[in-house]
């Protein structure tokens, strides 16, 4: 190779390196977000982050299962930097499947209570953090059902509630997490008997989402329903009078106030295993536990903030009794871990 040729090759290599650096720099003002949060009010959260940091967010929306499948299919080539999922069982699954990388952040660890994070990762840090919580509450027909007959999850399986219960599919993540928590509280044998009792008490086979169960109570088809709290709050705060009329017909219970407290699920975030913009991803998660973002979770989507010291300022949640209630303090990662066992129990008792 002549000197000139060798110089050209070296120059090209340097050029390529510089080119790559240029690209990396351009990317550092961006963040690729895979989000399962299906709440239109979250737009304000994302634009708030971009305004505060200058980092542009490219968002891919899918449900929890869709995001997990996509991350697995993409492997090391995945452009995902940060992932938001809306359920403890899914966060646990994604973690076990190696789709996250651990993060050490004083900001996140100070803000998020220990029971609302993943287990400690190998080598320290946490692989995901809860960012907001939602209660799995019971609603009931105020005319036909006494509040005291539905004030614990256990009572939903009581023979006195036969033919009254409406609930979405047992294998939906929101139910897998509730049932995973019940398995932790009752032990597997009693939990399975409880699930059998739920099946025996159903007013109809499981169908629809949580809002459909609330509507079933309002229409008289169901006496009792199980729902995430924000669906109820959304009806209460709706600008549509028909939605508010539905909400007015049903009573709300935060179950198990005299025992372990109402089951809480989390929506949470994690840095993707193969994140190219890791620093931006951590910055984004830290932004989501800031008072402004936490306030948004509470007021925009009717969830509860996880960060200590952020106070609840949401009329619907307060009207429901959600300003001061006893919530379950189980480590949320344990709840996710039980989901395989729960699915087997559901099959055994024929809970669709
Ligand atoms: Fe939801």
CSV table of N, CA and C in Angstrom, one decimal, residues 173-239:
chain,number,residue,atom,x,y,z
A,173,UNK,N,-53.7,-8.8,33.2
A,173,UNK,CA,-52.7,-8.4,34.2
A,173,UNK,C,-53.2,-7.8,35.4
A,174,UNK,N,-54.2,-6.9,35.3
A,174,UNK,CA,-54.7,-6.3,36.6
A,174,UNK,C,-55.3,-7.3,37.5
A,175,UNK,N,-55.9,-8.4,37.0
A,175,UNK,CA,-56.4,-9.4,37.9
A,175,UNK,C,-55.3,-10.4,38.3
A,176,UNK,N,-54.4,-10.7,37.4
A,176,UNK,CA,-53.3,-11.5,37.8
A,176,UNK,C,-52.5,-10.9,39.0
A,177,UNK,N,-52.4,-9.6,39.0
A,177,UNK,CA,-51.7,-9.0,40.1
A,177,UNK,C,-52.5,-9.0,41.4
A,178,UNK,N,-53.8,-8.7,41.3
A,178,UNK,CA,-54.7,-8.8,42.5
A,178,UNK,C,-54.6,-10.2,43.0
A,179,UNK,N,-54.8,-11.2,42.1
A,179,UNK,CA,-54.8,-12.6,42.6
A,179,UNK,C,-53.5,-13.1,43.1
A,180,UNK,N,-52.4,-12.5,42.5
A,180,UNK,CA,-51.1,-12.8,43.0
A,180,UNK,C,-50.9,-12.3,44.4
A,181,UNK,N,-51.5,-11.1,44.7
A,181,UNK,CA,-51.4,-10.6,46.0
A,181,UNK,C,-52.2,-11.4,47.0
A,182,UNK,N,-53.4,-11.8,46.5
A,182,UNK,CA,-54.3,-12.7,47.4
A,182,UNK,C,-53.6,-14.0,47.7
A,183,UNK,N,-52.8,-14.5,46.7
A,183,UNK,CA,-52.1,-15.8,47.0
A,183,UNK,C,-51.1,-15.6,48.1
A,184,UNK,N,-50.5,-14.4,48.1
A,184,UNK,CA,-49.5,-14.1,49.1
A,184,UNK,C,-50.1,-14.0,50.5
A,185,UNK,N,-51.3,-13.4,50.5
A,185,UNK,CA,-52.0,-13.2,51.8
A,185,UNK,C,-52.6,-14.5,52.3
A,186,UNK,N,-53.2,-15.3,51.4
A,186,UNK,CA,-54.0,-16.4,51.9
A,186,UNK,C,-53.3,-17.7,51.8
A,187,UNK,N,-52.3,-17.8,51.0
A,187,UNK,CA,-51.6,-19.1,50.7
A,187,UNK,C,-52.4,-19.7,49.5
A,188,UNK,N,-51.7,-20.6,48.7
A,188,UNK,CA,-52.2,-21.0,47.4
A,188,UNK,C,-53.5,-21.8,47.6
A,189,UNK,N,-53.6,-22.6,48.6
A,189,UNK,CA,-54.8,-23.5,48.7
A,189,UNK,C,-56.0,-22.6,48.9
A,190,UNK,N,-56.0,-21.7,49.9
A,190,UNK,CA,-57.1,-20.8,50.1
A,190,UNK,C,-57.4,-19.9,49.0
A,191,UNK,N,-56.3,-19.4,48.3
A,191,UNK,CA,-56.5,-18.5,47.2
A,191,UNK,C,-57.3,-19.2,46.0
A,192,UNK,N,-56.9,-20.5,45.8
A,192,UNK,CA,-57.7,-21.2,44.8
A,192,UNK,C,-59.1,-21.4,45.1
A,193,UNK,N,-59.4,-21.7,46.4
A,193,UNK,CA,-60.8,-21.8,46.8
A,193,UNK,C,-61.5,-20.5,46.7
A,194,UNK,N,-60.8,-19.4,46.9
A,194,UNK,CA,-61.4,-18.1,46.8
A,194,UNK,C,-61.7,-17.8,45.3
A,195,UNK,N,-60.8,-18.2,44.4
A,195,UNK,CA,-61.1,-18.0,43.0
A,195,UNK,C,-62.3,-18.8,42.5
A,196,UNK,N,-62.4,-20.0,43.1
A,196,UNK,CA,-63.5,-20.8,42.7
A,196,UNK,C,-64.8,-20.2,43.2
A,197,UNK,N,-64.8,-19.6,44.3
A,197,UNK,CA,-65.9,-18.8,44.9
A,197,UNK,C,-66.3,-17.6,44.0
A,198,UNK,N,-65.3,-17.0,43.4
A,198,UNK,CA,-65.6,-15.9,42.5
A,198,UNK,C,-66.3,-16.4,41.3
A,199,UNK,N,-65.8,-17.5,40.7
A,199,UNK,CA,-66.4,-18.1,39.5
A,199,UNK,C,-67.9,-18.4,39.8
A,200,UNK,N,-68.1,-19.0,41.0
A,200,UNK,CA,-69.5,-19.4,41.4
A,200,UNK,C,-70.4,-18.2,41.5
A,201,UNK,N,-69.9,-17.1,41.8
A,201,UNK,CA,-70.7,-15.9,42.1
A,201,UNK,C,-70.9,-15.0,40.9
A,202,UNK,N,-70.3,-15.4,39.7
A,202,UNK,CA,-70.4,-14.5,38.6
A,202,UNK,C,-71.8,-14.3,38.0
A,203,UNK,N,-72.1,-13.0,37.7
A,203,UNK,CA,-73.4,-12.7,37.1
A,203,UNK,C,-73.4,-13.1,35.6
A,204,UNK,N,-72.2,-13.1,35.0
A,204,UNK,CA,-72.0,-13.4,33.6
A,204,UNK,C,-70.6,-13.8,33.4
A,205,UNK,N,-70.3,-14.5,32.3
A,205,UNK,CA,-68.8,-14.9,32.1
A,205,UNK,C,-68.0,-13.6,31.9
A,206,UNK,N,-66.8,-13.5,32.3
A,206,UNK,CA,-66.0,-12.3,32.1
A,206,UNK,C,-66.0,-11.8,30.7
A,207,UNK,N,-66.2,-10.5,30.6
A,207,UNK,CA,-66.1,-9.9,29.3
A,207,UNK,C,-65.9,-8.4,29.5
A,208,UNK,N,-65.2,-7.7,28.5
A,208,UNK,CA,-65.0,-6.3,28.5
A,208,UNK,C,-63.9,-5.8,29.5
A,209,UNK,N,-63.7,-4.5,29.5
A,209,UNK,CA,-62.7,-3.9,30.4
A,209,UNK,C,-63.3,-3.5,31.7
A,210,UNK,N,-62.6,-2.8,32.5
A,210,UNK,CA,-63.1,-2.4,33.9
A,210,UNK,C,-64.3,-1.4,33.8
A,211,UNK,N,-64.3,-0.5,32.8
A,211,UNK,CA,-65.4,0.4,32.7
A,211,UNK,C,-66.7,-0.3,32.4
A,212,UNK,N,-66.6,-1.4,31.6
A,212,UNK,CA,-67.8,-2.2,31.3
A,212,UNK,C,-68.4,-2.8,32.5
A,213,UNK,N,-67.5,-3.2,33.5
A,213,UNK,CA,-68.0,-3.8,34.7
A,213,UNK,C,-68.8,-2.7,35.5
A,214,UNK,N,-68.3,-1.5,35.6
A,214,UNK,CA,-69.0,-0.5,36.3
A,214,UNK,C,-70.3,-0.2,35.6
A,215,UNK,N,-70.3,-0.2,34.3
A,215,UNK,CA,-71.6,0.0,33.6
A,215,UNK,C,-72.6,-1.1,33.8
A,216,UNK,N,-72.1,-2.3,34.0
A,216,UNK,CA,-72.9,-3.5,34.3
A,216,UNK,C,-73.6,-3.3,35.6
A,217,UNK,N,-73.0,-2.7,36.6
A,217,UNK,CA,-73.6,-2.4,37.9
A,217,UNK,C,-74.7,-1.4,37.7
A,218,UNK,N,-74.3,-0.3,37.0
A,218,UNK,CA,-75.3,0.8,36.8
A,218,UNK,C,-76.6,0.3,36.0
A,219,UNK,N,-76.4,-0.6,35.1
A,219,UNK,CA,-77.5,-1.1,34.3
A,219,UNK,C,-78.4,-2.1,35.0
A,220,UNK,N,-77.8,-2.6,36.1
A,220,UNK,CA,-78.6,-3.6,36.9
A,220,UNK,C,-78.2,-5.1,36.6
A,221,UNK,N,-77.3,-5.3,35.6
A,221,UNK,CA,-76.9,-6.6,35.2
A,221,UNK,C,-76.0,-7.3,36.3
A,222,UNK,N,-75.2,-6.4,36.9
A,222,UNK,CA,-74.3,-6.9,38.0
A,222,UNK,C,-74.6,-6.2,39.3
A,223,UNK,N,-74.4,-6.9,40.4
A,223,UNK,CA,-74.6,-6.2,41.7
A,223,UNK,C,-73.3,-5.7,42.2
A,224,UNK,N,-72.2,-6.3,41.8
A,224,UNK,CA,-70.8,-6.0,42.3
A,224,UNK,C,-69.9,-6.1,41.1
A,225,UNK,N,-68.9,-5.2,41.1
A,225,UNK,CA,-67.8,-5.2,40.1
A,225,UNK,C,-66.5,-4.9,40.7
A,226,UNK,N,-65.4,-5.3,40.0
A,226,UNK,CA,-64.1,-5.0,40.4
A,226,UNK,C,-63.5,-4.1,39.3
A,227,UNK,N,-62.8,-3.0,39.7
A,227,UNK,CA,-62.3,-2.1,38.7
A,227,UNK,C,-61.0,-1.4,39.3
A,228,UNK,N,-60.2,-0.9,38.4
A,228,UNK,CA,-59.1,0.0,38.8
A,228,UNK,C,-59.8,1.3,39.1
A,229,UNK,N,-59.2,2.0,40.1
A,229,UNK,CA,-59.8,3.2,40.7
A,229,UNK,C,-59.9,4.3,39.6
A,230,UNK,N,-59.0,4.4,38.7
A,230,UNK,CA,-59.0,5.6,37.8
A,230,UNK,C,-60.1,5.5,36.8
A,231,UNK,N,-60.6,4.3,36.5
A,231,UNK,CA,-61.8,4.2,35.5
A,231,UNK,C,-63.0,4.8,36.2
A,232,UNK,N,-63.2,4.6,37.5
A,232,UNK,CA,-64.3,5.1,38.2
A,232,UNK,C,-64.2,6.6,38.3
A,233,UNK,N,-63.0,7.1,38.6
A,233,UNK,CA,-62.7,8.6,38.7
A,233,UNK,C,-63.0,9.2,37.4
A,234,UNK,N,-62.6,8.6,36.3
A,234,UNK,CA,-62.8,9.1,35.0
A,234,UNK,C,-64.3,9.3,34.7
A,235,UNK,N,-65.1,8.4,35.1
A,235,UNK,CA,-66.6,8.5,34.9
A,235,UNK,C,-67.1,9.7,35.8
A,236,UNK,N,-66.6,9.8,37.0
A,236,UNK,CA,-67.1,10.8,37.9
A,236,UNK,C,-66.7,12.2,37.4
A,237,UNK,N,-65.6,12.3,36.7
A,237,UNK,CA,-65.1,13.6,36.3
A,237,UNK,C,-65.5,13.9,34.8
A,238,UNK,N,-66.2,13.0,34.2
A,238,UNK,CA,-66.5,13.1,32.8
A,238,UNK,C,-67.3,14.4,32.5
A,239,UNK,N,-67.1,15.0,31.3
A,239,UNK,CA,-68.0,16.1,30.9
A,239,UNK,C,-69.3,15.6,30.3
